[in-house]
Amino acid sequence: MKRKLWKGIVFCGAFILLPAASLTQQPVYGEAFFDPGSSPAFSFRFEGTNSQSINKPSPESDSSFVHPTDSIQQDSKNLPESTSSSLSLPSVYKVMDADTGKVLKLSPVEYITGVVAAEMPASFEPEALKAQAVAAHSYALRQIGLQLKNPDESLKGAYLSTDPAHFQAYLSKEQREKHFGANFDTQEKKISEAVNAVIGEILVYEEEPIAAAFHSISSGKTESAQTVWGEEIPYLVAVDSSIDLDNDKCKTISSFTEKEVRSIVNANCKDADLSGSVGSWIQVGSRSGSGTVLEATAGGVKVTGRDIRTWFDLPSANFTVEANNDGLSFTTYGYGHGVGMSQYGANDMAKAGKTYREILAHYYPGTQLKILTDAS
C-alpha cells in the first residue's frame, strides 16, 4: 500500500544526528508544556498501571496516514527489524520537575529508569519491563523532536517534563526509595538491569520514533487510535490481546444507586429525561470491533461511550449496563483507553516466554527496532 507523507508531524528525524551537546545547550525552561495555542501535533493519554493523571489527546494537524490492518497476529515475520544506524543517543535530557519547576539534567538511563518505575509495576517480568523501557524512550525522543521542530516558548528550551498530565510519569531515585521502601534495592536493580539492556533501542515507523501509547489492560483486543482519538496511525491499530481475558483485573463491576445515577447524569447532561425507570436511563448503542462503546444515550440524549466512562469514572469505555435492585451496574472490560501496548498483556506474554522484541512487535505492528549509537 502506498504510504503518504505525514503532514504536520514531520518529526525532524535528523535531530538525533545532531551532536549530543546540541541537546544540552538550551536555556532553562519554565513549568508549562503546551499552552492552548501551541499544542503538540499528537498527544495521547497515558493510562498505564501506575498512571495517576491523564491528558486530553490532541489530534494530528493536517496529517495523512495509511489505512492500517485491523488485526495483525503474532508471528516471526512481524518482529521489528533490529538495525544499527547512524542515529545517536543524546547524552543529557533536560527534564522539568513539575513539583519544583527546577531543571533536571538526566542521562537517558536515569530518565527512562524513573519513567519505567513510575509507569509499570516493578513486580512485572524483566522482558515486560524492557518493552516498557523501549516504548517510553521512543515516546520521549519523539517529544524531543517535536520540541526541536516547533519549540514551545513556555518551556524556555525544555524537551520533557515529569508532569504526568502531559508527559510520562517519572520517579526520582529519592521518590523510588520512598515508593519501594524495604524492597528498594531489589526493585531498583531489576528495573535498572532492564533499562540498561535496551537503552540504546527505540521503535521507529518510517524512520521516526513512534508515539508508543500504552494502557493497563485491554478487554481482549486492543483499540485503534482512530477509534479513540480520531486519527489513523498505522502502528496503533487493533490487535489480539486475548491473553488479558485470563487476568482477573480485566473485568470490573461498578454499582450506583438510583440517586447517584440521577445526580451524575443531571450534572453532566442537562437535557436528559430521567422520568422513566432507572434501567432506561443509560442505553448502549454502537461499538467498535474491539468493544469500545461509540454511541450511547443518557436520558434520551446522544452521548459517547467516553462520556459515560468519564461521568461514572469507569475503568474503560468498553462496558455493559443493567439495572439492579437499587440503581445501575456497569460491567467494564479492560482498564485504560486500550490503544497500543497492554501492560498486563505484555507481562503475561513475558511469563509465557516471549521476549521484549516479540511483545513490541505484537502491540506496535509495522514498526522497526532501531539501535542507537553512543548509548550511555
Short mmCIF file of C-alpha atoms in Angstrom, two decimals:
data_model
loop_
_atom_site.label_atom_id
_atom_site.label_comp_id
_atom_site.label_asym_id
_atom_site.label_seq_id
_atom_site.Cartn_x
_atom_site.Cartn_y
_atom_site.Cartn_z
CA MET A 1 0.00 0.00 0.00
CA LYS A 2 1.43 3.38 -0.94
CA ARG A 3 2.28 5.37 2.11
CA LYS A 4 1.64 9.07 2.27
CA LEU A 5 3.88 11.54 4.00
CA TRP A 6 2.82 12.51 7.49
CA LYS A 7 1.96 16.14 7.06
CA GLY A 8 2.17 18.21 10.18
CA ILE A 9 4.16 15.74 12.27
CA VAL A 10 7.40 15.54 10.37
CA PHE A 11 9.46 14.52 13.31
CA CYS A 12 12.59 16.39 12.41
CA GLY A 13 14.12 12.95 12.43
CA ALA A 14 17.58 14.35 11.90
CA PHE A 15 17.54 15.69 15.43
CA ILE A 16 19.34 12.66 16.75
CA LEU A 17 22.01 13.15 14.13
CA LEU A 18 22.95 16.34 15.94
CA PRO A 19 25.87 16.26 18.38
CA ALA A 20 24.79 15.33 21.87
CA ALA A 21 25.78 18.81 23.02
CA SER A 22 23.01 20.33 20.93
CA LEU A 23 20.52 18.97 23.42
CA THR A 24 22.36 20.41 26.39
CA GLN A 25 22.86 23.99 25.26
CA GLN A 26 19.27 25.13 25.58
CA PRO A 27 18.08 27.75 28.10
CA VAL A 28 16.37 26.72 31.30
CA TYR A 29 12.67 26.14 30.83
CA GLY A 30 9.51 27.01 32.70
CA GLU A 31 6.64 24.97 34.04
CA ALA A 32 4.05 24.72 31.27
CA PHE A 33 4.48 22.22 28.47
CA PHE A 34 1.91 23.22 25.88
CA ASP A 35 -0.38 26.21 26.08
CA PRO A 36 -3.72 26.20 24.18
CA GLY A 37 -2.13 27.99 21.24
CA SER A 38 0.81 25.65 20.94
CA SER A 39 -0.48 22.11 21.31
CA PRO A 40 1.57 19.08 20.30
CA ALA A 41 0.89 17.51 16.93
CA PHE A 42 -0.31 14.41 18.69
CA SER A 43 -0.63 13.69 22.37
CA PHE A 44 -2.09 10.51 23.82
CA ARG A 45 -3.44 9.74 27.23
CA PHE A 46 -1.15 7.68 29.46
CA GLU A 47 -3.28 5.16 31.29
CA GLY A 48 -0.88 2.53 32.48
CA THR A 49 -0.99 0.51 35.67
CA ASN A 50 0.67 3.25 37.70
CA SER A 51 -0.58 6.34 35.84
CA GLN A 52 -2.24 8.83 38.14
CA SER A 53 -3.14 11.60 35.72
CA ILE A 54 -4.13 11.75 32.07
CA ASN A 55 -4.32 14.48 29.48
CA LYS A 56 -6.84 15.14 26.77
CA PRO A 57 -5.47 13.97 23.42
CA SER A 58 -4.87 16.46 20.65
CA PRO A 59 -5.29 15.22 17.05
CA GLU A 60 -2.57 15.48 14.47
CA SER A 61 -2.81 18.65 12.44
CA ASP A 62 -3.11 18.25 8.67
CA SER A 63 -1.92 14.66 8.91
CA SER A 64 -2.42 11.85 6.46
CA PHE A 65 -1.91 8.19 7.35
CA VAL A 66 -2.18 4.92 5.50
CA HIS A 67 -5.12 2.71 6.41
CA PRO A 68 -3.90 0.15 8.97
CA THR A 69 -4.78 -3.51 9.01
CA ASP A 70 -7.43 -4.03 11.71
CA SER A 71 -5.79 -7.03 13.33
CA ILE A 72 -2.29 -8.42 12.97
CA GLN A 73 -1.39 -11.74 14.53
CA GLN A 74 1.89 -12.53 16.27
CA ASP A 75 4.46 -14.35 14.21
CA SER A 76 8.16 -14.16 13.48
CA LYS A 77 7.63 -12.12 10.31
CA ASN A 78 6.25 -9.27 12.41
CA LEU A 79 9.31 -8.94 14.63
CA PRO A 80 10.59 -5.38 14.50
CA GLU A 81 13.70 -5.14 12.40
CA SER A 82 16.73 -4.54 14.59
CA THR A 83 19.25 -2.48 12.68
CA SER A 84 22.23 -0.37 13.54
CA SER A 85 22.17 3.18 12.25
CA SER A 86 23.95 6.50 12.40
CA LEU A 87 21.36 7.76 14.85
CA SER A 88 23.00 8.76 18.11
CA LEU A 89 21.63 8.89 21.62
CA PRO A 90 21.80 12.32 23.31
CA SER A 91 23.86 12.24 26.49
CA VAL A 92 21.66 14.58 28.56
CA TYR A 93 17.92 15.16 28.70
CA LYS A 94 16.64 18.34 30.33
CA VAL A 95 13.50 17.47 32.23
CA MET A 96 11.38 19.82 34.27
CA ASP A 97 10.47 18.68 37.76
CA ALA A 98 6.77 19.54 37.76
CA ASP A 99 6.73 19.74 41.57
CA THR A 100 9.55 22.24 41.93
CA GLY A 101 9.85 23.82 38.49
CA LYS A 102 13.57 23.09 38.55
CA VAL A 103 15.54 21.70 35.65
CA LEU A 104 16.81 18.15 35.95
CA LYS A 105 19.76 17.18 33.76
CA LEU A 106 19.36 13.44 33.41
CA SER A 107 21.14 10.80 31.42
CA PRO A 108 18.94 8.60 29.23
CA VAL A 109 19.34 5.76 31.74
CA GLU A 110 18.36 7.96 34.68
CA TYR A 111 15.30 9.31 32.92
CA ILE A 112 13.97 6.05 31.49
CA THR A 113 14.59 4.24 34.79
CA GLY A 114 12.43 6.82 36.54
CA VAL A 115 9.72 6.54 33.89
CA VAL A 116 9.56 2.75 33.95
CA ALA A 117 9.41 2.78 37.76
CA ALA A 118 6.51 5.23 37.61
CA GLU A 119 4.58 3.62 34.76
CA MET A 120 4.89 -0.15 35.31
CA PRO A 121 4.95 -2.28 38.48
CA ALA A 122 8.46 -3.46 39.34
CA SER A 123 6.95 -6.87 40.04
CA PHE A 124 6.44 -7.40 36.31
CA GLU A 125 8.65 -9.71 34.28
CA PRO A 126 12.02 -8.38 33.05
CA GLU A 127 11.00 -8.71 29.39
CA ALA A 128 7.85 -6.67 30.04
CA LEU A 129 9.95 -4.01 31.80
CA LYS A 130 12.26 -3.94 28.78
CA ALA A 131 9.29 -3.48 26.45
CA GLN A 132 8.05 -0.62 28.61
CA ALA A 133 11.50 0.97 28.58
CA VAL A 134 11.72 0.89 24.79
CA ALA A 135 8.20 2.28 24.43
CA ALA A 136 8.89 5.05 26.96
CA HIS A 137 12.17 6.01 25.31
CA SER A 138 10.63 6.05 21.84
CA TYR A 139 7.92 8.41 23.00
CA ALA A 140 10.42 10.64 24.83
CA LEU A 141 12.64 11.05 21.76
CA ARG A 142 9.58 11.77 19.66
CA GLN A 143 8.59 14.58 22.01
CA ILE A 144 12.11 15.98 21.95
CA GLY A 145 11.93 16.02 18.16
CA LEU A 146 8.64 17.91 18.26
CA GLN A 147 10.20 20.50 20.54
CA LEU A 148 13.21 20.91 18.27
CA LYS A 149 10.91 21.33 15.29
CA ASN A 150 8.46 23.68 16.98
CA PRO A 151 9.75 24.93 20.35
CA ASP A 152 7.19 25.97 22.91
CA GLU A 153 8.22 29.32 24.36
CA SER A 154 6.62 28.48 27.70
CA LEU A 155 9.14 25.65 28.06
CA LYS A 156 12.08 28.01 27.52
CA GLY A 157 14.18 25.29 25.95
CA ALA A 158 12.67 22.26 27.67
CA TYR A 159 12.03 18.95 26.00
CA LEU A 160 10.37 16.85 28.68
CA SER A 161 8.54 17.22 31.98
CA THR A 162 7.69 14.98 34.92
CA ASP A 163 4.08 16.23 34.77
CA PRO A 164 2.04 13.06 34.04
CA ALA A 165 -0.83 15.21 32.76
CA HIS A 166 1.22 15.98 29.66
CA PHE A 167 4.18 13.60 29.66
CA GLN A 168 5.09 10.25 31.08
CA ALA A 169 5.22 9.97 34.84
CA TYR A 170 8.66 9.97 36.44
CA LEU A 171 10.01 8.96 39.86
CA SER A 172 13.38 10.29 41.03
CA LYS A 173 15.72 8.00 42.94
CA GLU A 174 14.55 9.58 46.21
CA GLN A 175 10.93 9.01 45.23
CA ARG A 176 11.69 5.43 44.24
CA GLU A 177 13.33 4.81 47.60
CA LYS A 178 10.16 6.00 49.31
CA HIS A 179 7.88 4.15 46.89
CA PHE A 180 9.66 0.78 47.12
CA GLY A 181 10.56 1.06 50.79
CA ALA A 182 12.33 -2.01 52.14
CA ASN A 183 12.28 -3.55 48.64
CA PHE A 184 14.14 -0.64 47.04
CA ASP A 185 17.46 -2.38 46.39
CA THR A 186 15.82 -5.39 44.77
CA GLN A 187 13.31 -3.43 42.70
CA GLU A 188 15.85 -0.81 41.67
CA LYS A 189 18.28 -3.46 40.48
CA LYS A 190 15.56 -5.23 38.50
CA ILE A 191 14.38 -2.08 36.74
CA SER A 192 17.90 -0.77 36.15
CA GLU A 193 19.00 -4.03 34.54
CA ALA A 194 16.00 -3.99 32.22
CA VAL A 195 16.55 -0.36 31.22
CA ASN A 196 20.30 -0.74 30.69
CA ALA A 197 19.70 -3.75 28.47
CA VAL A 198 17.63 -1.73 25.97
CA ILE A 199 18.60 1.91 26.50
CA GLY A 200 20.13 2.07 23.03
CA GLU A 201 16.97 0.87 21.27
CA ILE A 202 13.85 2.71 20.13
CA LEU A 203 10.88 1.89 17.95
CA VAL A 204 10.50 3.83 14.72
CA TYR A 205 7.97 3.98 11.92
CA GLU A 206 9.21 5.41 8.63
CA GLU A 207 12.38 6.40 10.48
CA GLU A 208 10.53 8.44 13.12
CA PRO A 209 10.27 7.50 16.81
CA ILE A 210 6.74 6.35 17.45
CA ALA A 211 4.02 7.66 19.75
CA ALA A 212 4.15 4.49 21.84
CA ALA A 213 0.78 4.61 23.58
CA PHE A 214 0.09 2.04 26.26
CA HIS A 215 -2.62 1.14 28.73
CA SER A 216 -3.00 -1.08 31.77
CA ILE A 217 -5.02 -3.98 30.34
CA SER A 218 -7.19 -4.50 27.27
CA SER A 219 -10.60 -6.10 27.02
CA GLY A 220 -9.19 -8.96 24.95
CA LYS A 221 -8.38 -6.87 21.88
CA THR A 222 -6.58 -3.56 21.82
CA GLU A 223 -8.20 -0.47 20.34
CA SER A 224 -7.14 1.68 17.40
CA ALA A 225 -6.05 5.31 17.62
CA GLN A 226 -8.73 6.03 15.03
CA THR A 227 -11.47 4.89 17.39
CA VAL A 228 -10.14 6.64 20.49
CA TRP A 229 -8.59 9.83 19.11
CA GLY A 230 -9.96 10.09 15.59
CA GLU A 231 -6.55 9.63 13.96
CA GLU A 232 -5.41 6.71 11.85
CA ILE A 233 -1.91 5.78 12.95
CA PRO A 234 -0.52 2.72 11.16
CA TYR A 235 1.10 1.10 14.20
CA LEU A 236 -1.65 1.95 16.72
CA VAL A 237 -4.25 -0.48 15.44
CA ALA A 238 -6.42 -3.16 16.98
CA VAL A 239 -4.53 -6.40 17.72
CA ASP A 240 -5.44 -9.54 19.57
CA SER A 241 -4.73 -9.45 23.30
CA SER A 242 -6.94 -12.30 24.42
CA ILE A 243 -4.29 -13.22 26.98
CA ASP A 244 -5.77 -10.37 29.04
CA LEU A 245 -9.08 -12.19 29.40
CA ASP A 246 -7.48 -14.67 31.80
CA ASN A 247 -6.45 -11.86 34.13
CA ASP A 248 -8.85 -11.06 36.95
CA LYS A 249 -8.06 -7.36 36.50
CA CYS A 250 -9.74 -7.40 33.09
CA LYS A 251 -13.29 -7.25 34.47
CA THR A 252 -14.66 -4.66 36.89
CA ILE A 253 -18.19 -4.13 38.23
CA SER A 254 -19.23 -0.66 39.38
CA SER A 255 -22.62 -0.12 41.00
CA PHE A 256 -24.52 3.12 41.56
CA THR A 257 -27.77 3.83 43.36
CA GLU A 258 -30.63 5.44 41.50
CA LYS A 259 -29.95 8.68 43.38
CA GLU A 260 -26.28 8.60 42.38
CA VAL A 261 -27.09 7.91 38.73
CA ARG A 262 -29.60 10.75 38.63
CA SER A 263 -27.13 13.15 40.21
CA ILE A 264 -24.29 12.18 37.86
CA VAL A 265 -26.38 12.35 34.69
CA ASN A 266 -28.04 15.65 35.64
CA ALA A 267 -24.66 17.19 36.42
CA ASN A 268 -23.28 16.25 33.00
CA CYS A 269 -26.28 16.22 30.68
CA LYS A 270 -28.76 19.00 31.39
CA ASP A 271 -31.26 17.87 28.71
CA ALA A 272 -31.52 14.27 29.91
CA ASP A 273 -35.03 12.99 30.55
CA LEU A 274 -34.95 10.78 33.64
CA SER A 275 -38.68 10.38 34.06
CA GLY A 276 -38.69 6.67 33.20
CA SER A 277 -37.28 3.73 35.14
CA VAL A 278 -33.61 3.82 36.04
CA GLY A 279 -32.96 0.86 33.75
CA SER A 280 -33.84 3.01 30.72
CA TRP A 281 -31.65 5.97 31.59
CA ILE A 282 -28.38 4.69 30.11
CA GLN A 283 -28.58 2.77 26.84
CA VAL A 284 -25.59 1.40 24.93
CA GLY A 285 -25.60 1.90 21.17
CA SER A 286 -22.86 1.06 18.67
CA ARG A 287 -19.46 -0.41 19.49
CA SER A 288 -16.10 -0.66 17.79
CA GLY A 289 -14.72 -4.03 16.73
CA SER A 290 -12.74 -4.11 19.99
CA GLY A 291 -15.81 -3.45 22.10
CA THR A 292 -15.43 0.24 22.89
CA VAL A 293 -18.84 1.89 23.21
CA LEU A 294 -19.00 4.52 20.48
CA GLU A 295 -22.57 5.73 20.92
CA ALA A 296 -24.96 5.68 23.84
CA THR A 297 -27.89 7.65 25.21
CA ALA A 298 -28.31 9.23 28.62
CA GLY A 299 -31.91 10.08 29.32
CA GLY A 300 -32.58 10.01 25.61
CA VAL A 301 -29.68 12.33 24.77
CA LYS A 302 -26.99 11.02 22.41
CA VAL A 303 -23.58 10.78 24.08
CA THR A 304 -20.39 8.79 23.59
CA GLY A 305 -19.03 5.85 25.50
CA ARG A 306 -16.15 8.06 26.59
CA ASP A 307 -18.70 10.46 28.08
CA ILE A 308 -20.25 7.69 30.15
CA ARG A 309 -16.83 6.42 31.17
CA THR A 310 -15.80 9.89 32.36
CA TRP A 311 -19.05 10.66 34.18
CA PHE A 312 -19.07 7.39 36.14
CA ASP A 313 -15.29 7.08 36.43
CA LEU A 314 -15.28 3.68 34.73
CA PRO A 315 -12.01 1.84 34.03
CA SER A 316 -12.62 1.90 30.26
CA ALA A 317 -15.20 2.71 27.61
CA ASN A 318 -15.91 -0.99 26.98
CA PHE A 319 -18.85 -1.65 29.25
CA THR A 320 -22.34 -3.06 29.61
CA VAL A 321 -25.02 -1.64 31.89
CA GLU A 322 -28.00 -3.19 33.62
CA ALA A 323 -30.49 -2.26 36.30
CA ASN A 324 -30.09 -3.75 39.75
CA ASN A 325 -32.31 -3.58 42.81
CA ASP A 326 -31.26 -0.07 43.69
CA GLY A 327 -29.86 1.51 40.54
CA LEU A 328 -27.41 0.59 37.77
CA SER A 329 -24.41 -1.72 37.50
CA PHE A 330 -21.68 -1.25 34.90
CA THR A 331 -19.55 -4.22 33.94
CA THR A 332 -16.36 -2.87 32.42
CA TYR A 333 -13.71 -4.77 30.47
CA GLY A 334 -10.13 -3.57 30.36
CA TYR A 335 -8.52 -0.59 32.02
CA GLY A 336 -7.46 2.47 30.05
CA HIS A 337 -8.08 3.64 26.51
CA GLY A 338 -6.93 0.32 25.08
CA VAL A 339 -4.52 1.76 22.48
CA GLY A 340 -1.04 0.36 21.98
CA MET A 341 0.61 -1.99 24.44
CA SER A 342 -1.40 -3.70 27.14
CA GLN A 343 0.94 -3.72 30.13
CA TYR A 344 -0.65 -6.76 31.75
CA GLY A 345 -0.74 -8.41 28.35
CA ALA A 346 2.97 -7.69 27.94
CA ASN A 347 3.65 -9.19 31.36
CA ASP A 348 1.65 -12.33 30.62
CA MET A 349 3.39 -12.68 27.25
CA ALA A 350 6.72 -12.43 29.07
CA LYS A 351 5.59 -15.11 31.52
CA ALA A 352 4.80 -17.30 28.51
CA GLY A 353 8.37 -16.92 27.27
CA LYS A 354 8.02 -14.05 24.80
CA THR A 355 10.88 -11.57 24.52
CA TYR A 356 10.52 -7.80 24.65
CA ARG A 357 11.05 -7.73 20.88
CA GLU A 358 8.13 -10.10 20.35
CA ILE A 359 5.97 -8.09 22.74
CA LEU A 360 6.73 -4.82 20.94
CA ALA A 361 6.20 -6.41 17.54
CA HIS A 362 2.78 -7.62 18.61
CA TYR A 363 1.48 -4.38 20.07
CA TYR A 364 3.15 -1.96 17.60
CA PRO A 365 2.91 -3.80 14.27
CA GLY A 366 4.91 -2.49 11.34
CA THR A 367 7.49 -0.71 13.48
CA GLN A 368 11.24 -1.23 13.46
CA LEU A 369 13.59 -1.55 16.40
CA LYS A 370 16.49 0.84 15.82
CA ILE A 371 19.79 0.55 17.65
CA LEU A 372 21.24 3.94 18.50
CA THR A 373 24.95 4.57 18.74
CA ASP A 374 26.81 6.08 21.70
CA ALA A 375 24.22 4.83 24.19
CA SER A 376 25.14 5.74 27.72
#
